[in-house]
Every structure is written in structure tokens, then in C-alpha cells.
PDB file of C-alpha atoms in Angstrom:
ATOM      1  CA  LYS A   1     -13.560  -4.870 -10.816  1.00 83.00           C
ATOM      2  CA  GLN A   2     -11.596  -6.631  -7.187  1.00 88.00           C
ATOM      3  CA  GLU A   3     -13.075  -5.596  -4.384  1.00 92.00           C
ATOM      4  CA  VAL A   4     -11.145  -6.558  -0.841  1.00 95.00           C
ATOM      5  CA  THR A   5     -13.108  -6.706   2.337  1.00 97.00           C
ATOM      6  CA  GLN A   6     -11.387  -7.104   5.711  1.00 97.00           C
ATOM      7  CA  ILE A   7     -13.105  -7.906   9.188  1.00 95.00           C
ATOM      8  CA  PRO A   8     -13.505  -7.039  11.511  1.00 95.00           C
ATOM      9  CA  ALA A   9     -13.076  -3.482  11.152  1.00 96.00           C
ATOM     10  CA  ALA A  10     -11.424  -3.179  14.792  1.00 97.00           C
ATOM     11  CA  LEU A  11     -10.021  -5.469  17.157  1.00 96.00           C
ATOM     12  CA  SER A  12      -9.379  -4.896  20.677  1.00 97.00           C
ATOM     13  CA  VAL A  13      -7.127  -7.359  22.909  1.00 96.00           C
ATOM     14  CA  PRO A  14      -5.212  -8.405  26.195  1.00 97.00           C
ATOM     15  CA  GLU A  15      -1.465  -9.435  25.584  1.00 97.00           C
ATOM     16  CA  GLY A  16      -0.844 -12.973  25.264  1.00 97.00           C
ATOM     17  CA  GLU A  17      -4.081 -13.778  23.089  1.00 97.00           C
ATOM     18  CA  ASN A  18      -3.437 -15.497  19.492  1.00 97.00           C
ATOM     19  CA  LEU A  19      -6.100 -13.572  16.681  1.00 96.00           C
ATOM     20  CA  VAL A  20      -7.445 -14.214  13.688  1.00 97.00           C
ATOM     21  CA  LEU A  21      -7.213 -10.797  11.163  1.00 97.00           C
ATOM     22  CA  ASN A  22      -9.297 -11.821   8.110  1.00 97.00           C
ATOM     23  CA  CYS A  23      -9.630 -10.868   4.521  1.00 97.00           C
ATOM     24  CA  SER A  24     -11.428 -11.336   1.389  1.00 97.00           C
ATOM     25  CA  PHE A  25     -11.108 -10.449  -2.633  1.00 95.00           C
ATOM     26  CA  THR A  26     -14.656 -10.693  -4.812  1.00 93.00           C
ATOM     27  CA  ASP A  27     -11.434 -11.985  -7.934  1.00 87.00           C
ATOM     28  CA  SER A  28      -9.698 -15.522  -7.233  1.00 84.00           C
ATOM     29  CA  ALA A  29      -7.500 -13.938 -10.513  1.00 83.00           C
ATOM     30  CA  ILE A  30      -4.792 -13.328  -8.305  1.00 83.00           C
ATOM     31  CA  TYR A  31      -1.108 -13.261  -8.671  1.00 81.00           C
ATOM     32  CA  ASN A  32       0.337 -12.622  -5.060  1.00 90.00           C
ATOM     33  CA  LEU A  33      -1.566 -11.509  -1.579  1.00 94.00           C
ATOM     34  CA  GLN A  34       0.518  -9.050   0.531  1.00 95.00           C
ATOM     35  CA  TRP A  35      -0.464  -8.344   4.327  1.00 97.00           C
ATOM     36  CA  PHE A  36       1.216  -5.015   5.484  1.00 97.00           C
ATOM     37  CA  ARG A  37       1.623  -3.217   8.543  1.00 97.00           C
ATOM     38  CA  GLN A  38       0.771   0.524   9.413  1.00 95.00           C
ATOM     39  CA  ASP A  39       1.315   2.434  12.166  1.00 93.00           C
ATOM     40  CA  PRO A  40      -0.368   5.665  13.032  1.00 87.00           C
ATOM     41  CA  GLY A  41       1.060   8.353  10.670  1.00 82.00           C
ATOM     42  CA  LYS A  42       3.914   6.235   9.406  1.00 85.00           C
ATOM     43  CA  GLY A  43       4.180   4.195   5.623  1.00 89.00           C
ATOM     44  CA  LEU A  44       3.399   0.146   4.941  1.00 93.00           C
ATOM     45  CA  THR A  45       5.727  -2.563   6.136  1.00 94.00           C
ATOM     46  CA  SER A  46       5.296  -6.066   4.517  1.00 94.00           C
ATOM     47  CA  LEU A  47       4.481  -8.639   6.748  1.00 96.00           C
ATOM     48  CA  LEU A  48       4.147 -12.000   3.880  1.00 96.00           C
ATOM     49  CA  LEU A  49       4.003 -12.283   0.736  1.00 93.00           C
ATOM     50  CA  ILE A  50       1.813 -15.298  -0.552  1.00 93.00           C
ATOM     51  CA  GLN A  51       1.812 -16.316  -3.983  1.00 89.00           C
ATOM     52  CA  SER A  52      -0.848 -17.306  -5.530  1.00 88.00           C
ATOM     53  CA  SER A  53      -0.191 -20.527  -6.016  1.00 90.00           C
ATOM     54  CA  GLN A  54       0.991 -21.159  -2.162  1.00 92.00           C
ATOM     55  CA  ARG A  55      -1.449 -21.687   1.127  1.00 94.00           C
ATOM     56  CA  GLU A  56       0.319 -19.921   3.726  1.00 95.00           C
ATOM     57  CA  GLN A  57       4.241 -18.450   4.268  1.00 96.00           C
ATOM     58  CA  THR A  58       4.684 -17.962   8.424  1.00 97.00           C
ATOM     59  CA  SER A  59       7.279 -15.444   9.589  1.00 96.00           C
ATOM     60  CA  GLY A  60       7.537 -15.626  13.296  1.00 97.00           C
ATOM     61  CA  ARG A  61       4.272 -15.317  15.480  1.00 97.00           C
ATOM     62  CA  LEU A  62       2.978 -14.495  12.133  1.00 98.00           C
ATOM     63  CA  ASN A  63       1.137 -17.091   9.333  1.00 98.00           C
ATOM     64  CA  ALA A  64      -0.874 -16.554   6.748  1.00 97.00           C
ATOM     65  CA  SER A  65      -3.304 -17.969   4.951  1.00 97.00           C
ATOM     66  CA  LEU A  66      -4.635 -18.370   1.013  1.00 96.00           C
ATOM     67  CA  ASP A  67      -7.520 -20.111  -0.615  1.00 95.00           C
ATOM     68  CA  LYS A  68      -7.480 -18.331  -3.839  1.00 91.00           C
ATOM     69  CA  SER A  69     -10.844 -21.061  -4.985  1.00 91.00           C
ATOM     70  CA  SER A  70     -12.881 -19.043  -1.944  1.00 94.00           C
ATOM     71  CA  GLY A  71     -11.546 -16.106  -2.276  1.00 94.00           C
ATOM     72  CA  ARG A  72     -10.402 -15.464   0.961  1.00 96.00           C
ATOM     73  CA  SER A  73      -7.083 -14.699   3.344  1.00 97.00           C
ATOM     74  CA  THR A  74      -6.513 -14.462   7.065  1.00 97.00           C
ATOM     75  CA  LEU A  75      -3.732 -13.340   9.001  1.00 98.00           C
ATOM     76  CA  TYR A  76      -2.826 -15.406  11.806  1.00 98.00           C
ATOM     77  CA  ILE A  77      -0.636 -13.720  14.648  1.00 98.00           C
ATOM     78  CA  ALA A  78       0.332 -15.765  17.866  1.00 98.00           C
ATOM     79  CA  ALA A  79       1.156 -14.049  21.721  1.00 97.00           C
ATOM     80  CA  SER A  80       0.151 -11.068  20.816  1.00 97.00           C
ATOM     81  CA  GLN A  81       1.963  -7.884  22.069  1.00 97.00           C
ATOM     82  CA  PRO A  82       0.570  -4.766  22.595  1.00 97.00           C
ATOM     83  CA  GLY A  83       3.792  -3.819  19.928  1.00 96.00           C
ATOM     84  CA  ASP A  84       1.540  -5.221  17.565  1.00 97.00           C
ATOM     85  CA  SER A  85      -1.103  -2.312  18.072  1.00 97.00           C
ATOM     86  CA  ALA A  86      -1.776  -0.906  14.437  1.00 97.00           C
ATOM     87  CA  THR A  87      -2.898  -0.942  11.464  1.00 96.00           C
ATOM     88  CA  TYR A  88      -2.912  -4.176   9.162  1.00 98.00           C
ATOM     89  CA  LEU A  89      -3.945  -4.184   5.044  1.00 97.00           C
ATOM     90  CA  CYS A  90      -4.336  -6.562   2.958  1.00 97.00           C
ATOM     91  CA  ALA A  91      -3.135  -6.098  -0.545  1.00 96.00           C
ATOM     92  CA  VAL A  92      -3.696  -8.253  -3.890  1.00 93.00           C
ATOM     93  CA  ILE A  93      -2.166  -8.097  -7.237  1.00 87.00           C
ATOM     94  CA  SER A  94      -4.558  -8.921  -9.834  1.00 74.00           C
ATOM     95  CA  MET A  95      -3.091 -10.569 -13.482  1.00 68.00           C
ATOM     96  CA  GLY A  96      -3.815  -8.861 -16.091  1.00 62.00           C
ATOM     97  CA  GLY A  97      -5.033  -5.993 -16.993  1.00 59.00           C
ATOM     98  CA  THR A  98      -2.506  -2.214 -18.167  1.00 58.00           C
ATOM     99  CA  SER A  99      -1.838  -2.085 -14.518  1.00 61.00           C
ATOM    100  CA  TYR A 100       0.040  -4.792 -13.604  1.00 69.00           C
ATOM    101  CA  GLY A 101       1.427  -4.716 -10.553  1.00 77.00           C
ATOM    102  CA  LYS A 102      -1.535  -2.460  -9.226  1.00 84.00           C
ATOM    103  CA  LEU A 103      -2.056  -3.797  -5.322  1.00 91.00           C
ATOM    104  CA  THR A 104      -6.119  -3.012  -4.167  1.00 93.00           C
ATOM    105  CA  PHE A 105      -6.545  -2.997  -0.923  1.00 95.00           C
ATOM    106  CA  GLY A 106      -8.926  -4.234   1.663  1.00 96.00           C
ATOM    107  CA  GLN A 107     -10.285  -0.879   4.339  1.00 96.00           C
ATOM    108  CA  GLY A 108      -7.835  -2.496   6.843  1.00 96.00           C
ATOM    109  CA  THR A 109      -8.283  -3.924  10.465  1.00 97.00           C
ATOM    110  CA  ILE A 110      -7.133  -1.559  13.961  1.00 97.00           C
ATOM    111  CA  LEU A 111      -5.746  -4.020  16.447  1.00 98.00           C
ATOM    112  CA  THR A 112      -5.343  -2.890  19.754  1.00 97.00           C
ATOM    113  CA  VAL A 113      -3.952  -5.233  22.045  1.00 97.00           C
ATOM    114  CA  HIS A 114      -3.553  -3.659  25.962  1.00 96.00           C
ATOM    115  CA  PRO A 115      -1.243  -4.966  28.034  1.00 94.00           C
TER     116      PRO A 115
ATOM    117  CA  SER B   1      13.725  -5.333  -0.990  1.00 78.00           C
ATOM    118  CA  ALA B   2      14.469  -1.942  -0.944  1.00 87.00           C
ATOM    119  CA  VAL B   3      15.122   1.779   0.874  1.00 92.00           C
ATOM    120  CA  ILE B   4      13.253   3.764  -0.017  1.00 96.00           C
ATOM    121  CA  SER B   5      12.610   7.698   0.820  1.00 96.00           C
ATOM    122  CA  GLN B   6      10.398  10.122  -0.475  1.00 97.00           C
ATOM    123  CA  LYS B   7      10.236  14.449  -0.333  1.00 97.00           C
ATOM    124  CA  PRO B   8       8.826  16.334   1.833  1.00 97.00           C
ATOM    125  CA  SER B   9       8.102  14.252   5.295  1.00 96.00           C
ATOM    126  CA  ARG B  10       4.950  16.457   4.967  1.00 96.00           C
ATOM    127  CA  ASP B  11       3.712  19.801   3.997  1.00 97.00           C
ATOM    128  CA  ILE B  12       1.188  22.815   4.556  1.00 97.00           C
ATOM    129  CA  CYS B  13       0.396  23.974   0.919  1.00 97.00           C
ATOM    130  CA  GLN B  14      -2.414  26.649   0.338  1.00 97.00           C
ATOM    131  CA  ARG B  15      -5.102  26.179  -1.676  1.00 97.00           C
ATOM    132  CA  GLY B  16      -4.369  26.734  -5.789  1.00 97.00           C
ATOM    133  CA  THR B  17      -0.468  25.849  -5.389  1.00 97.00           C
ATOM    134  CA  SER B  18       1.583  22.798  -6.205  1.00 98.00           C
ATOM    135  CA  LEU B  19       4.370  20.263  -4.322  1.00 98.00           C
ATOM    136  CA  THR B  20       6.525  18.193  -5.730  1.00 98.00           C
ATOM    137  CA  ILE B  21       6.827  15.238  -3.774  1.00 98.00           C
ATOM    138  CA  GLN B  22      10.018  12.968  -4.588  1.00 98.00           C
ATOM    139  CA  CYS B  23      10.472   9.238  -4.577  1.00 98.00           C
ATOM    140  CA  GLN B  24      14.257   7.960  -4.190  1.00 98.00           C
ATOM    141  CA  VAL B  25      15.037   4.528  -4.385  1.00 97.00           C
ATOM    142  CA  ASP B  26      18.458   2.944  -2.971  1.00 96.00           C
ATOM    143  CA  SER B  27      18.504   0.552  -5.731  1.00 93.00           C
ATOM    144  CA  GLN B  28      17.217  -0.081  -9.537  1.00 93.00           C
ATOM    145  CA  VAL B  29      13.370  -1.060  -9.634  1.00 91.00           C
ATOM    146  CA  THR B  30      11.193  -2.631 -11.728  1.00 87.00           C
ATOM    147  CA  MET B  31       8.393  -0.569 -11.191  1.00 89.00           C
ATOM    148  CA  MET B  32       7.317   2.651  -9.197  1.00 94.00           C
ATOM    149  CA  PHE B  33       3.574   3.590  -8.299  1.00 95.00           C
ATOM    150  CA  TRP B  34       1.732   6.475  -5.901  1.00 97.00           C
ATOM    151  CA  TYR B  35      -1.336   6.034  -4.016  1.00 96.00           C
ATOM    152  CA  ARG B  36      -3.664   7.820  -2.022  1.00 97.00           C
ATOM    153  CA  GLN B  37      -4.429   7.786   1.491  1.00 95.00           C
ATOM    154  CA  GLN B  38      -6.965   9.950   2.717  1.00 95.00           C
ATOM    155  CA  PRO B  39      -7.881  10.431   6.008  1.00 91.00           C
ATOM    156  CA  GLY B  40      -9.483   7.445   7.997  1.00 87.00           C
ATOM    157  CA  GLN B  41      -9.096   5.526   4.694  1.00 90.00           C
ATOM    158  CA  SER B  42      -7.528   3.228   2.809  1.00 91.00           C
ATOM    159  CA  LEU B  43      -4.542   2.938  -0.410  1.00 93.00           C
ATOM    160  CA  THR B  44      -5.835   3.894  -3.827  1.00 94.00           C
ATOM    161  CA  LEU B  45      -3.981   3.127  -6.730  1.00 93.00           C
ATOM    162  CA  ILE B  46      -2.616   7.002  -8.823  1.00 96.00           C
ATOM    163  CA  ALA B  47      -0.549   5.708 -11.784  1.00 94.00           C
ATOM    164  CA  THR B  48       2.475   3.217 -12.473  1.00 93.00           C
ATOM    165  CA  ALA B  49       4.971   5.508 -13.166  1.00 94.00           C
ATOM    166  CA  ASN B  50       6.882   4.085 -16.310  1.00 89.00           C
ATOM    167  CA  GLN B  51      10.780   5.048 -16.780  1.00 90.00           C
ATOM    168  CA  GLY B  52      11.143   7.229 -19.973  1.00 85.00           C
ATOM    169  CA  SER B  53       7.434   7.358 -20.806  1.00 87.00           C
ATOM    170  CA  GLU B  54       4.304   8.622 -19.551  1.00 90.00           C
ATOM    171  CA  ALA B  55       2.579   7.286 -16.275  1.00 93.00           C
ATOM    172  CA  THR B  56      -0.185   5.162 -16.430  1.00 92.00           C
ATOM    173  CA  TYR B  57      -3.016   6.678 -14.472  1.00 94.00           C
ATOM    174  CA  GLU B  58      -6.105   4.772 -12.696  1.00 92.00           C
ATOM    175  CA  SER B  59      -9.594   5.820 -12.933  1.00 92.00           C
ATOM    176  CA  GLY B  60     -10.751   9.190 -10.971  1.00 94.00           C
ATOM    177  CA  PHE B  61      -6.641  10.717 -11.679  1.00 96.00           C
ATOM    178  CA  VAL B  62      -5.797  13.192 -13.976  1.00 96.00           C
ATOM    179  CA  ILE B  63      -2.620  14.138 -16.092  1.00 96.00           C
ATOM    180  CA  ASP B  64      -3.375  18.256 -15.603  1.00 97.00           C
ATOM    181  CA  LYS B  65      -3.806  16.261 -11.949  1.00 97.00           C
ATOM    182  CA  PHE B  66      -1.234  14.705 -10.671  1.00 98.00           C
ATOM    183  CA  PRO B  67       1.896  14.900 -13.343  1.00 97.00           C
ATOM    184  CA  ILE B  68       4.351  12.308 -12.665  1.00 97.00           C
ATOM    185  CA  SER B  69       8.604  11.598 -13.730  1.00 95.00           C
ATOM    186  CA  ARG B  70       9.910   9.299 -13.537  1.00 96.00           C
ATOM    187  CA  PRO B  71      13.261   9.419 -15.746  1.00 94.00           C
ATOM    188  CA  ASN B  72      15.878   6.795 -13.971  1.00 94.00           C
ATOM    189  CA  LEU B  73      14.919   3.589 -12.492  1.00 93.00           C
ATOM    190  CA  THR B  74      15.654   4.837  -9.053  1.00 95.00           C
ATOM    191  CA  PHE B  75      13.428   7.883  -8.751  1.00 96.00           C
ATOM    192  CA  SER B  76      10.217   9.192  -9.197  1.00 97.00           C
ATOM    193  CA  THR B  77       8.656  12.349  -8.932  1.00 97.00           C
ATOM    194  CA  LEU B  78       4.552  13.435  -8.336  1.00 98.00           C
ATOM    195  CA  THR B  79       3.134  16.632  -8.493  1.00 98.00           C
ATOM    196  CA  VAL B  80       0.084  17.670  -6.845  1.00 98.00           C
ATOM    197  CA  SER B  81      -1.302  20.324  -9.069  1.00 98.00           C
ATOM    198  CA  ASN B  82      -3.715  23.550  -7.995  1.00 97.00           C
ATOM    199  CA  MET B  83      -4.341  21.625  -4.776  1.00 97.00           C
ATOM    200  CA  SER B  84      -7.456  22.099  -3.270  1.00 97.00           C
ATOM    201  CA  PRO B  85      -8.241  20.888   0.676  1.00 96.00           C
ATOM    202  CA  GLU B  86     -10.055  17.603  -1.131  1.00 96.00           C
ATOM    203  CA  ASP B  87      -6.568  16.947  -1.291  1.00 97.00           C
ATOM    204  CA  SER B  88      -5.031  16.521   2.179  1.00 97.00           C
ATOM    205  CA  SER B  89      -4.219  13.061   1.592  1.00 96.00           C
ATOM    206  CA  ILE B  90      -1.191  11.102   2.804  1.00 96.00           C
ATOM    207  CA  TYR B  91       0.737  10.428  -0.713  1.00 97.00           C
ATOM    208  CA  LEU B  92       3.147   7.097  -0.642  1.00 97.00           C
ATOM    209  CA  CYS B  93       5.946   6.029  -3.395  1.00 97.00           C
ATOM    210  CA  SER B  94       6.330   1.669  -3.649  1.00 95.00           C
ATOM    211  CA  VAL B  95       8.254  -0.342  -5.010  1.00 94.00           C
ATOM    212  CA  VAL B  96       8.710  -3.740  -7.220  1.00 90.00           C
ATOM    213  CA  PRO B  97      12.343  -4.556  -7.403  1.00 87.00           C
ATOM    214  CA  GLY B  98      11.884  -7.746  -9.149  1.00 78.00           C
ATOM    215  CA  LEU B  99       8.545  -9.526 -11.255  1.00 72.00           C
ATOM    216  CA  SER B 100       9.411 -12.893  -9.254  1.00 74.00           C
ATOM    217  CA  SER B 101       7.375 -12.342  -6.889  1.00 72.00           C
ATOM    218  CA  TYR B 102       6.066  -8.545  -7.522  1.00 79.00           C
ATOM    219  CA  GLU B 103       6.365  -7.961  -3.871  1.00 87.00           C
ATOM    220  CA  GLN B 104       5.996  -4.673  -3.285  1.00 91.00           C
ATOM    221  CA  TYR B 105       7.677  -2.011  -0.793  1.00 93.00           C
ATOM    222  CA  PHE B 106       6.278   1.414   0.405  1.00 95.00           C
ATOM    223  CA  GLY B 107       8.187   4.774   1.253  1.00 95.00           C
ATOM    224  CA  PRO B 108       6.902   6.120   4.631  1.00 95.00           C
ATOM    225  CA  GLY B 109       4.803   8.463   3.099  1.00 96.00           C
ATOM    226  CA  THR B 110       4.690  12.606   2.576  1.00 97.00           C
ATOM    227  CA  ARG B 111       1.390  14.375   4.775  1.00 96.00           C
ATOM    228  CA  LEU B 112       0.057  17.140   2.840  1.00 97.00           C
ATOM    229  CA  THR B 113      -2.431  19.251   4.395  1.00 97.00           C
ATOM    230  CA  VAL B 114      -3.772  22.190   2.243  1.00 97.00           C
ATOM    231  CA  THR B 115      -5.483  24.707   3.715  1.00 96.00           C
TER     232      THR B 115
END
């Protein structure tokens, strides 16, 4: 059974800092890994998708890496801003099984960027 | 990508009643899913909504409690039946538009409170 863990559970940083969020998964047979952002009381916004054959993806100030062999992904946020404050969720799609396309989520990292 | 809407956005219901949540997508999609997010928790998959056939439920979720319909490639409903306070959660619809990447997009969610 796939399990996804995110560290740290919460992070508070001053504006302008570069930061790294960590995600680990137990079963390396994944199809892809997706990072999401969730604002309080809202749905999820897809930030980055890394397919299993890829090592990293970049979008603006965000960079996500994937190391399947070690079961790890990191989300790097450069020059953080107060608007980046949200919960960041990591999720993986495992290959095969009856629930193809199913996302298994980590518990999330609550990020607060203060001015 | 896909634009997803859900109705209602929130509701307060009495114990023992049922609520049907609608999910509408602006384009035909390959896969549709229903997730639950309990207070302070991450997301858990309830079921895969299959077009024209019975949904595929995850362990711990049953059709009598969470009947799901998907009459076409753009619409699905989730009913939460015989509700109890433990059903108070955010319910989210998600879609996979195509099978090239399995990138998943989420609706805004339905916040349900059961009293």
C-alpha cells in the first residue's frame, strides 16, 4: 500500500526566503507525482506534475524534483512571498491496480510567509 | 486543463438526511473521481466514477452510503446518504482530462456540515 509523507508539517518563514518542502513515498512504482496548493476552505490548484521518467519540472519560482529510486520529491520555492502562504500537498499516482489514476496524498505542509 | 464546478458550494444538513453533490466539467474528460477531506486531514479517495457503469469504491466506502452516478463524460453526482456528524467534510470532485499524463484537476469542493 502506497504511503506518502510530507516534512515539515508546518513552516513559517520571512518574506524573500528560499525554501524546500519534502515528500517521500514508499512504493517507487509510480506513474507520476503532482504538487498541489490548497488555500483555506478552497479546492486544490495543480502546481507541477512530474512524470516518472522526468527528474524535475519548473514553473516560475517553483521547481519540483523527483528521485524515484529513493522515493523522494522536493518542491523548491524561490524568493517566497506572503501570497505563497497555503497548504502544499504532494500526491502520487501508483501504477496498475484497480484504481488507475488514483492519487495518494501526503498530509501536507502548511506554509506561512510573513512580511 | 479543465474547469470544474460543484454544487452546492456548502450546505448544513440534519442527521439522517441525504445530500447530492453535482460536479460539472467544461469539456469531456476521461476519468472522474470523488475525494473526501475531513477536518484537518488530507484527501482520501472515495471512488472512481465510471461513465455508464457502477463506480469503483475504495476500501471503507460503500455504494449504499455514497451512491455515485456518471451519465456522461462531463457530469457526475455523489450522494451522501443517511448522514451523521462524522460525514462533515469537504467533498471534492476531480478529473483527468486525458491519459497522456494523468494530470488531475480539482473542483472547488463542497463543504458539508451535519448537525
